[in-house]
PDB file of C-alpha atoms in Angstrom:
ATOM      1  CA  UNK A   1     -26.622  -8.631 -12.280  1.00 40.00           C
ATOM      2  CA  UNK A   2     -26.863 -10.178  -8.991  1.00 47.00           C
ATOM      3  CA  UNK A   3     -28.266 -13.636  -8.783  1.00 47.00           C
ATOM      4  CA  UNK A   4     -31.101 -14.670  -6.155  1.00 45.00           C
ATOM      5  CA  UNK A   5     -32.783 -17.439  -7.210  1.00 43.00           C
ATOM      6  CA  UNK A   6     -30.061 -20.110  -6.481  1.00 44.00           C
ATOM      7  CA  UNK A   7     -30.410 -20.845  -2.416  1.00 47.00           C
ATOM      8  CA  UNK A   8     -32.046 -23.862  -1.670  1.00 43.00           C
ATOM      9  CA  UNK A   9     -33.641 -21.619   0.998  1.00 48.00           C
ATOM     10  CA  UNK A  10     -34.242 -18.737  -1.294  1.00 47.00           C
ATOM     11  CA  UNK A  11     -34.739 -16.418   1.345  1.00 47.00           C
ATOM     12  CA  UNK A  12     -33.520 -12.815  -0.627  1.00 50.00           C
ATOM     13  CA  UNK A  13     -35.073 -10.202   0.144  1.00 63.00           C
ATOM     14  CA  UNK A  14     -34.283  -6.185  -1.341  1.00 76.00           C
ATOM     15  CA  UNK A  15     -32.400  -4.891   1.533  1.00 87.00           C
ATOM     16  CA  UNK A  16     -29.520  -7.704   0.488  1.00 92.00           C
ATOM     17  CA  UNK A  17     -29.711  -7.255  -3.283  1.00 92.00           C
ATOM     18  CA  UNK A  18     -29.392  -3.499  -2.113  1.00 93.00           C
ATOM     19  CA  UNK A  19     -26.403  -3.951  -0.357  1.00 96.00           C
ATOM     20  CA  UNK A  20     -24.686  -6.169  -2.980  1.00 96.00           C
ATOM     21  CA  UNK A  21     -25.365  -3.358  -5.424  1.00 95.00           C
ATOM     22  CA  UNK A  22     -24.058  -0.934  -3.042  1.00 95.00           C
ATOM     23  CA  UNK A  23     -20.851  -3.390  -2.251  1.00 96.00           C
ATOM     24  CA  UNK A  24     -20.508  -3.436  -6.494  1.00 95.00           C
ATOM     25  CA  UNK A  25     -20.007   0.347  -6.544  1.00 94.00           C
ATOM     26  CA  UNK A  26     -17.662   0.724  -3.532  1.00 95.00           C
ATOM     27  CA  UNK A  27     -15.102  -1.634  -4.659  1.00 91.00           C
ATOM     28  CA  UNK A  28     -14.228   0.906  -7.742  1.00 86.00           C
ATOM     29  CA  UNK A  29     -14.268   3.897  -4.993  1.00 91.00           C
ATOM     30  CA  UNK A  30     -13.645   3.175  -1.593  1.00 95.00           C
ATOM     31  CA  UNK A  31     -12.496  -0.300  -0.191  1.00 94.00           C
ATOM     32  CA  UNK A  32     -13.396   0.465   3.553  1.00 95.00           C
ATOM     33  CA  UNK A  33     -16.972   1.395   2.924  1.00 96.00           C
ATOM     34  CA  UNK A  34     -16.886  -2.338   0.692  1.00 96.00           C
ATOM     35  CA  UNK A  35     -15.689  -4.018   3.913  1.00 96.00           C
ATOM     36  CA  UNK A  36     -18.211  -2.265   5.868  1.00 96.00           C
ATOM     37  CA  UNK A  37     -21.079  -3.169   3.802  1.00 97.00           C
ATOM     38  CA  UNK A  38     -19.654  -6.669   3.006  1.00 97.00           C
ATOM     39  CA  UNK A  39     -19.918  -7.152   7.062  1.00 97.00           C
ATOM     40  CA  UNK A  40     -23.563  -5.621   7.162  1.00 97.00           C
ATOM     41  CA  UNK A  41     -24.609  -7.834   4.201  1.00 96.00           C
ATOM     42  CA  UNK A  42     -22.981 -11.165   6.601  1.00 96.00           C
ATOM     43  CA  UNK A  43     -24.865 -10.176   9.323  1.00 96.00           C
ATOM     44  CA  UNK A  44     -28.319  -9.746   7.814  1.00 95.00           C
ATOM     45  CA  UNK A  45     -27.884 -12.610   5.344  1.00 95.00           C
ATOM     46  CA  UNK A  46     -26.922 -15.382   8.169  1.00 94.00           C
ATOM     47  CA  UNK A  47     -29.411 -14.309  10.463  1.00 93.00           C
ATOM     48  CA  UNK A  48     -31.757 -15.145   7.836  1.00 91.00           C
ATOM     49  CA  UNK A  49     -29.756 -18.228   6.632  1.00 92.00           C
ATOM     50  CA  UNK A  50     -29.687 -16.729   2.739  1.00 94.00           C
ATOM     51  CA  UNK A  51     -26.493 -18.466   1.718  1.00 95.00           C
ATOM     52  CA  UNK A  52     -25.611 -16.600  -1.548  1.00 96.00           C
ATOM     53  CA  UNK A  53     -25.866 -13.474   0.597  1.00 96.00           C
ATOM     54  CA  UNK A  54     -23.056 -15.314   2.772  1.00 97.00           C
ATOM     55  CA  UNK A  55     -21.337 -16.076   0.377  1.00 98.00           C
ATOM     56  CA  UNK A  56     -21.051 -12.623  -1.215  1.00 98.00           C
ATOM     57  CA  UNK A  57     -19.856 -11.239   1.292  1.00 98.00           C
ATOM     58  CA  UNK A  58     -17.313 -13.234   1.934  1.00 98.00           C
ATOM     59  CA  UNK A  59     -16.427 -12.975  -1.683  1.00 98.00           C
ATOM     60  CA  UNK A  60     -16.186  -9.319  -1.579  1.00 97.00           C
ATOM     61  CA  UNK A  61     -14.295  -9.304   2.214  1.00 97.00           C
ATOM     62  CA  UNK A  62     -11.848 -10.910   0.841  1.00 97.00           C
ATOM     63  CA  UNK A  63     -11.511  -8.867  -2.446  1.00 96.00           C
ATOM     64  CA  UNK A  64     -11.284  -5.923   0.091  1.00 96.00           C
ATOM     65  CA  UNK A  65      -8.683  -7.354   1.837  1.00 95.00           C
ATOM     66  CA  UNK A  66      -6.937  -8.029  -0.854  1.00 95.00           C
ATOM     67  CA  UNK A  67      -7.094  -4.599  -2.829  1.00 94.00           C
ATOM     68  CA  UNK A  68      -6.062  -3.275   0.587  1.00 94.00           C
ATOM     69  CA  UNK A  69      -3.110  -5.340   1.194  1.00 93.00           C
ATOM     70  CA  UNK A  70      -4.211  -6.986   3.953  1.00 93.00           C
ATOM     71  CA  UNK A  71      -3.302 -10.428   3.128  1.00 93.00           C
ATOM     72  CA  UNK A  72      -3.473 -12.190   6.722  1.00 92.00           C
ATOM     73  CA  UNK A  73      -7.218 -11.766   6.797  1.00 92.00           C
ATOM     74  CA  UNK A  74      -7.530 -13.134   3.334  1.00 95.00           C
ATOM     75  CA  UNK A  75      -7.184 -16.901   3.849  1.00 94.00           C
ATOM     76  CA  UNK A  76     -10.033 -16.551   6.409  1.00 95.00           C
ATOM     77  CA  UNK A  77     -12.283 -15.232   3.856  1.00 97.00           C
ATOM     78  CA  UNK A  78     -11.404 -16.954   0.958  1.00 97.00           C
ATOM     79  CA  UNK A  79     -12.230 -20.747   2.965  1.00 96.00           C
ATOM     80  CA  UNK A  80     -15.434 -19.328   3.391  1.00 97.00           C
ATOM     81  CA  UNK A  81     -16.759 -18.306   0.104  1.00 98.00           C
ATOM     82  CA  UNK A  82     -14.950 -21.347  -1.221  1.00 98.00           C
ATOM     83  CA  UNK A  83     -17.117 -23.593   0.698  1.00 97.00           C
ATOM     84  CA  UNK A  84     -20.539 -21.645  -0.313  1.00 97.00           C
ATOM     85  CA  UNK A  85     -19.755 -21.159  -3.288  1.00 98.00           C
ATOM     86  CA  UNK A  86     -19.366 -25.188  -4.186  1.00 96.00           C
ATOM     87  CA  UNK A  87     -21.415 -26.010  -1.815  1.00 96.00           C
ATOM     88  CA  UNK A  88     -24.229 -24.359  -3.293  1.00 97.00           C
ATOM     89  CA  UNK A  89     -23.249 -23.858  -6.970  1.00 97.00           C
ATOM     90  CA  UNK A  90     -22.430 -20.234  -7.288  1.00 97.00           C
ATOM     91  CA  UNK A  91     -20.861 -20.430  -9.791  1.00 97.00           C
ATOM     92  CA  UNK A  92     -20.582 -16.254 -10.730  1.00 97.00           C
ATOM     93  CA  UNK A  93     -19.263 -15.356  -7.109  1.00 98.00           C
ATOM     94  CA  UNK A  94     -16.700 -18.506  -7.920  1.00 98.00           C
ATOM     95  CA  UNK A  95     -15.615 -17.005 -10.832  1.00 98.00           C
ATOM     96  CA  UNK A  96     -15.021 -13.573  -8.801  1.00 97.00           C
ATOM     97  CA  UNK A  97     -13.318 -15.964  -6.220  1.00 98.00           C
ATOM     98  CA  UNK A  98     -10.920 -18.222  -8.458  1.00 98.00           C
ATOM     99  CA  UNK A  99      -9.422 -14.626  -9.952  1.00 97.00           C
ATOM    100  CA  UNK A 100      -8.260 -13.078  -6.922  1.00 97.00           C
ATOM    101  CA  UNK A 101      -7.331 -16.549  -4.836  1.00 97.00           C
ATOM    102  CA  UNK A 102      -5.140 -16.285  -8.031  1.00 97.00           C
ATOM    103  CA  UNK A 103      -3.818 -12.982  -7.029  1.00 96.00           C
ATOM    104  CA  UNK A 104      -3.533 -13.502  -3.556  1.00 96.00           C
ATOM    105  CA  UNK A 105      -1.156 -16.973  -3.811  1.00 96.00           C
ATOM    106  CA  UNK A 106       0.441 -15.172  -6.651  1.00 94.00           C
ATOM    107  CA  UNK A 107       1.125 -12.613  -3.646  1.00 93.00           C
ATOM    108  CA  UNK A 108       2.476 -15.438  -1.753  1.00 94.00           C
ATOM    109  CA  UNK A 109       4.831 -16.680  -4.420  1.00 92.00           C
ATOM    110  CA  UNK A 110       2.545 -20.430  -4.267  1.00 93.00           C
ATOM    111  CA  UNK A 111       2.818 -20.407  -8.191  1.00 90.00           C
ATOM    112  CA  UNK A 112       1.482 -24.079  -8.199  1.00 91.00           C
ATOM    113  CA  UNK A 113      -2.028 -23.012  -5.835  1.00 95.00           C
ATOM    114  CA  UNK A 114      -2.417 -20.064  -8.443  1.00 95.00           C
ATOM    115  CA  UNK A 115      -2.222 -21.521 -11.177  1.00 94.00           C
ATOM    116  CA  UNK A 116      -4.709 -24.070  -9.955  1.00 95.00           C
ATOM    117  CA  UNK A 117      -7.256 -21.153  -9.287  1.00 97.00           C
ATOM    118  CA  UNK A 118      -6.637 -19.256 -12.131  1.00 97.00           C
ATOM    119  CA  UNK A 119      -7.413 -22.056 -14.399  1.00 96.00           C
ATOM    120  CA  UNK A 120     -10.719 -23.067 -12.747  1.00 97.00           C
ATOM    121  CA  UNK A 121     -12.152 -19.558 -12.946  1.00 98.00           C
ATOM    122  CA  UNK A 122     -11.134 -20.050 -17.442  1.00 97.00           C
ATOM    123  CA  UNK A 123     -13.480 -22.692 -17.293  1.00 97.00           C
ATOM    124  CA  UNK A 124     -16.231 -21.093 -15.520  1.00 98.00           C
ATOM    125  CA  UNK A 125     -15.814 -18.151 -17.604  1.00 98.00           C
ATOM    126  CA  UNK A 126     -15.714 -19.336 -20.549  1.00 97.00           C
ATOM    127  CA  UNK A 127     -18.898 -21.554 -18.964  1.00 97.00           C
ATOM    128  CA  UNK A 128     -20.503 -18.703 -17.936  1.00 97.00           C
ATOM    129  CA  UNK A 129     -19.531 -16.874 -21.564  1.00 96.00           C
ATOM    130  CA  UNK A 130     -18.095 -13.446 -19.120  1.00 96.00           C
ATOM    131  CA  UNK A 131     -15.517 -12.584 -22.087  1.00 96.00           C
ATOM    132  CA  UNK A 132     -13.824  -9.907 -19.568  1.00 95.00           C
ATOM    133  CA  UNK A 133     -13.378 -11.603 -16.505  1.00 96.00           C
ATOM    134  CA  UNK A 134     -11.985 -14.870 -19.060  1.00 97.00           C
ATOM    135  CA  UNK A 135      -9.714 -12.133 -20.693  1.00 97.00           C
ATOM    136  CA  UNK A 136      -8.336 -11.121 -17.152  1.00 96.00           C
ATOM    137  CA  UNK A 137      -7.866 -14.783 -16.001  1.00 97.00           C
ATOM    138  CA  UNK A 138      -5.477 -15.687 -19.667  1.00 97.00           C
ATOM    139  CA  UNK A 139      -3.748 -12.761 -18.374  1.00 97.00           C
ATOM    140  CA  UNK A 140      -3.228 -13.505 -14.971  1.00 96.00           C
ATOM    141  CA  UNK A 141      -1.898 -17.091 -15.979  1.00 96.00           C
ATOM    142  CA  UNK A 142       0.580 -15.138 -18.144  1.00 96.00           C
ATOM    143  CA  UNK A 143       1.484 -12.811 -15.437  1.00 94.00           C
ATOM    144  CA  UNK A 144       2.188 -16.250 -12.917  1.00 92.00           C
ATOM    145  CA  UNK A 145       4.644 -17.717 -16.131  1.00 93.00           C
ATOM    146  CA  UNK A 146       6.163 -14.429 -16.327  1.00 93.00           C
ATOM    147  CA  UNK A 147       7.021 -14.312 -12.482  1.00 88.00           C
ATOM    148  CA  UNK A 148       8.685 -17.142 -13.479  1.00 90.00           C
ATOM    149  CA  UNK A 149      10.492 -15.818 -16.322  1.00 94.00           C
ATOM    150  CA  UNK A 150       8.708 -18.225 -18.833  1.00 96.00           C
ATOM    151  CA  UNK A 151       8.423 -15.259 -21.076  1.00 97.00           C
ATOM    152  CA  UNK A 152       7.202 -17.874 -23.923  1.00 97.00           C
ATOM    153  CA  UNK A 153       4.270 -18.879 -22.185  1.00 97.00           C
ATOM    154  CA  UNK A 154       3.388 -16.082 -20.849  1.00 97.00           C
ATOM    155  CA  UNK A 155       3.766 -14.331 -24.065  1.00 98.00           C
ATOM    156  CA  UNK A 156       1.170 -17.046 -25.029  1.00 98.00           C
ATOM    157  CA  UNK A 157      -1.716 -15.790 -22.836  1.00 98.00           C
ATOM    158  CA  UNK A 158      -1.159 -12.445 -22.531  1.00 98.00           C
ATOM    159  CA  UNK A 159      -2.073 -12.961 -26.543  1.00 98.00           C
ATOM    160  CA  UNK A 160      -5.008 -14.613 -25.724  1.00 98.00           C
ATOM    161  CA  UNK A 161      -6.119 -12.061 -23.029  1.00 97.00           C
ATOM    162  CA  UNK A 162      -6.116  -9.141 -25.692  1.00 97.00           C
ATOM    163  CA  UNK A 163      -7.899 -11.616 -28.254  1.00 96.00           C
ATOM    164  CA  UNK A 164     -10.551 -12.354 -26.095  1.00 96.00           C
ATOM    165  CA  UNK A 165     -11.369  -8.652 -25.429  1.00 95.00           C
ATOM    166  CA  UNK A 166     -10.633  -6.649 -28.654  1.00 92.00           C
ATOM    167  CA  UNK A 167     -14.002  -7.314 -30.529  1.00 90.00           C
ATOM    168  CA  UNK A 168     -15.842  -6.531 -27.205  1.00 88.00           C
ATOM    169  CA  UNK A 169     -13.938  -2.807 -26.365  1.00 84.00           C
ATOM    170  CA  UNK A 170     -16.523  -1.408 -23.371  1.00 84.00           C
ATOM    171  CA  UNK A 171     -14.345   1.010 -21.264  1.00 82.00           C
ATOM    172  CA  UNK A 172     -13.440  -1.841 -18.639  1.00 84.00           C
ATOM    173  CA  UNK A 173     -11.812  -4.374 -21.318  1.00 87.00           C
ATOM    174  CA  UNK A 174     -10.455  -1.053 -22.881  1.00 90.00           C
ATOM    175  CA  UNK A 175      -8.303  -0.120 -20.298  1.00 90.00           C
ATOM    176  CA  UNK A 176      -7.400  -4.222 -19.758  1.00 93.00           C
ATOM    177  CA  UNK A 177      -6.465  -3.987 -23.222  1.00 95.00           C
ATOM    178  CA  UNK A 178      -4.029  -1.480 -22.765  1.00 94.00           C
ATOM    179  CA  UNK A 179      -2.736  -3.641 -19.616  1.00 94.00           C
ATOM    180  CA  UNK A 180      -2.864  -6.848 -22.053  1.00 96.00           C
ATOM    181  CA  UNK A 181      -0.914  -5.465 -24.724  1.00 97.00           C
ATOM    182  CA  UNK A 182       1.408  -3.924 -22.604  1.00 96.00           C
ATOM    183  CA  UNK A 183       2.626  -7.691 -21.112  1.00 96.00           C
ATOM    184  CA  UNK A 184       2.952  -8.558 -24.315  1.00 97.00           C
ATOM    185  CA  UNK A 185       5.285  -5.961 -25.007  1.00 97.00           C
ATOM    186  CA  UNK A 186       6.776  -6.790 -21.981  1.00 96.00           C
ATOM    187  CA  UNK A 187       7.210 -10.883 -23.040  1.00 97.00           C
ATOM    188  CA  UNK A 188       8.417  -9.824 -26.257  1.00 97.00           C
ATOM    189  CA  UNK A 189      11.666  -7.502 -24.892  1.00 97.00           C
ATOM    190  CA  UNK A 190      12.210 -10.260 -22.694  1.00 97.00           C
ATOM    191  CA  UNK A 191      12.420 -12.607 -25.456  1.00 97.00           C
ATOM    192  CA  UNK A 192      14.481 -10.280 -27.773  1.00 97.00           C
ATOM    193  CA  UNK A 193      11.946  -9.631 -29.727  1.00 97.00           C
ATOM    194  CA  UNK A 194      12.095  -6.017 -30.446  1.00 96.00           C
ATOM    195  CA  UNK A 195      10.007  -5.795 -33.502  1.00 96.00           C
ATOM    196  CA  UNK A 196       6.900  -7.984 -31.420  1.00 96.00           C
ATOM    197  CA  UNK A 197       7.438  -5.316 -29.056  1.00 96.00           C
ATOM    198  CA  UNK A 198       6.654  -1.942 -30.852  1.00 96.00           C
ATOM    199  CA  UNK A 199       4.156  -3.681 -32.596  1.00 97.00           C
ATOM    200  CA  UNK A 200       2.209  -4.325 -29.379  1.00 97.00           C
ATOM    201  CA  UNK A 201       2.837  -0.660 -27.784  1.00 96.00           C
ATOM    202  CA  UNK A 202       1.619   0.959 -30.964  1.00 95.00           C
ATOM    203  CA  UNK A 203      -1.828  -1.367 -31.127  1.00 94.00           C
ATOM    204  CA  UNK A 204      -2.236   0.376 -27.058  1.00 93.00           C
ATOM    205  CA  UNK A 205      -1.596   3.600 -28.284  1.00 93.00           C
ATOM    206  CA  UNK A 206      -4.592   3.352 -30.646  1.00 92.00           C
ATOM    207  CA  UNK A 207      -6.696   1.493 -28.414  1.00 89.00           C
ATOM    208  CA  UNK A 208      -9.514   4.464 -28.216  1.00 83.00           C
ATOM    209  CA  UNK A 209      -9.458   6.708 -24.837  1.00 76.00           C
ATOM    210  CA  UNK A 210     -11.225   5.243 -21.893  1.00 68.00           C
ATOM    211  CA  UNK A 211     -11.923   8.143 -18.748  1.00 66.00           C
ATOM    212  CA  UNK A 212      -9.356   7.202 -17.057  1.00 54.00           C
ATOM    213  CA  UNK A 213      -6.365   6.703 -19.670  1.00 45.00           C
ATOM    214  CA  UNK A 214      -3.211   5.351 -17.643  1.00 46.00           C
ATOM    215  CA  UNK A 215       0.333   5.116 -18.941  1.00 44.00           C
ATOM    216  CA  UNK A 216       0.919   2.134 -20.930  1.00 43.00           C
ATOM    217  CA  UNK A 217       4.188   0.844 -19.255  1.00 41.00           C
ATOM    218  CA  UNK A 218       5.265  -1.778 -17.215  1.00 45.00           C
ATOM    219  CA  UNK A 219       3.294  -5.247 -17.013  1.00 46.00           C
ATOM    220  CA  UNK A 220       0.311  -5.808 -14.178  1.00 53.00           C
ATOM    221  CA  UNK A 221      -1.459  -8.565 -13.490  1.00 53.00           C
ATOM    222  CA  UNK A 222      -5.330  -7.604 -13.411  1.00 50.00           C
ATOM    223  CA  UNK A 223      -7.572  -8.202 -10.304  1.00 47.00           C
ATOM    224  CA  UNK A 224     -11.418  -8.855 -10.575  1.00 38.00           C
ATOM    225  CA  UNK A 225     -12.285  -4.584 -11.152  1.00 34.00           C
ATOM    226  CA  UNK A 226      -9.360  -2.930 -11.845  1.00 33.00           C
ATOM    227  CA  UNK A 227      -5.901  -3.180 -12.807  1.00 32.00           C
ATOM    228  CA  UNK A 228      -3.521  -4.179  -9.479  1.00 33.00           C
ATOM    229  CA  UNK A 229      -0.522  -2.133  -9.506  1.00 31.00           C
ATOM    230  CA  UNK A 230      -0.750   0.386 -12.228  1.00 25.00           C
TER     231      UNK A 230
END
């Protein structure tokens, strides 16, 4: 669902909402062809002064960069849509946004600024009633107390990732689950909890096949589409 309706200029037009479509697929397939269109979709959409265009695609530059590993870019990007996005109240593409600022600061070990981004995209997803993006931010939060070795809180929202996805098992939050239960596997071995542990990794074993089935071991953090570092 892309949103149009919001600019106080409303100037969208179908070549946009095509390319935001088009920018939706690529992510999941191929990140250059996402930064390409994400620059096409700039172009057009501030020549015409159609903000949530802008704002998109700054959005989506930045989730590029990120999935790509080019953090120096980032930063750039991320200013950008942050300003839009409040500016104008876009509140979906903030959601998008607060998740992988999340990721990248987590990327720059600034726990504190992560934290602070993961939290406001919770509200707006639970706000905005997006059950998988709100199970992906509780487990991103866990992943930042777990780089910390707070394997009790951590433990805490990993739980709360996997309970906010396992009445709702589509094939994204299915393979999240697996990624979910897995941290909590991971919290509970760190804690000594053996027992919490198998418990977990058998619950992912049954979780029913998604198309793309990955190994359930180690413990990710999740990034807006796909998990990070599987």
């Amino acid at each position: 669902y892309i949103m149009m309706e919001n600019d106080k200029n409303n100037k969208s037009s179908l070549p946009e909402a095509r390319l935001m479509q088009q920018i939706l697929k690529a992510r999941h397939t191929d990140l250059e062809e996402e930064k390409r269109l994400c620059k096409e979709l700039l172009s057009v959409s501030e020549a015409e002064q159609y903000y949530y265009g802008s704002a998109f695609a700054n959005v989506y530059l930045m989730d590029s960069q990120l999935s790509m590993g080019e953090y120096t870019s980032c930063d750039f990007y991320l200013l950008r849509a942050v300003f839009l996005c409040r500016e104008y109240g876009y509140d979906d593409l903030m959601l998008v946004l607060c998740n992988n600022a999340g990721l990248y600061y987590q990327k720059l070990n600034d726990d504190q600024t992560a934290l602070s981004y993961l939290l406001e995209g919770k509200k707006l997803a639970e706000k905005l009633g997006d059950i998988t993006m709100l199970g992906k931010l509780y487990n991103n939060i866990g992943y930042s107390f777990g780089g910390r070795d707070d394997w009790e809180s951590a433990g805490v929202y990993f739980r709360l990732a996997y309970r906010t996805v396992e009445d709702h098992l589509d094939e994204e939050n299915r393979r999240s689950s697996i990624s979910y239960l897995s941290n909590i596997a991971e919290a509970c071995r760190n804690l000594g909890d053996l027992e919490g542990a198998r418990k977990a990794m058998e619950l992912a074993a049954r979780v029913p096949p998604t198309k793309a089935r990955r190994p359930i071991t180690g413990w990710w953090n999740i990034e807006s589409a796909m998990p990070s570092s599987l």
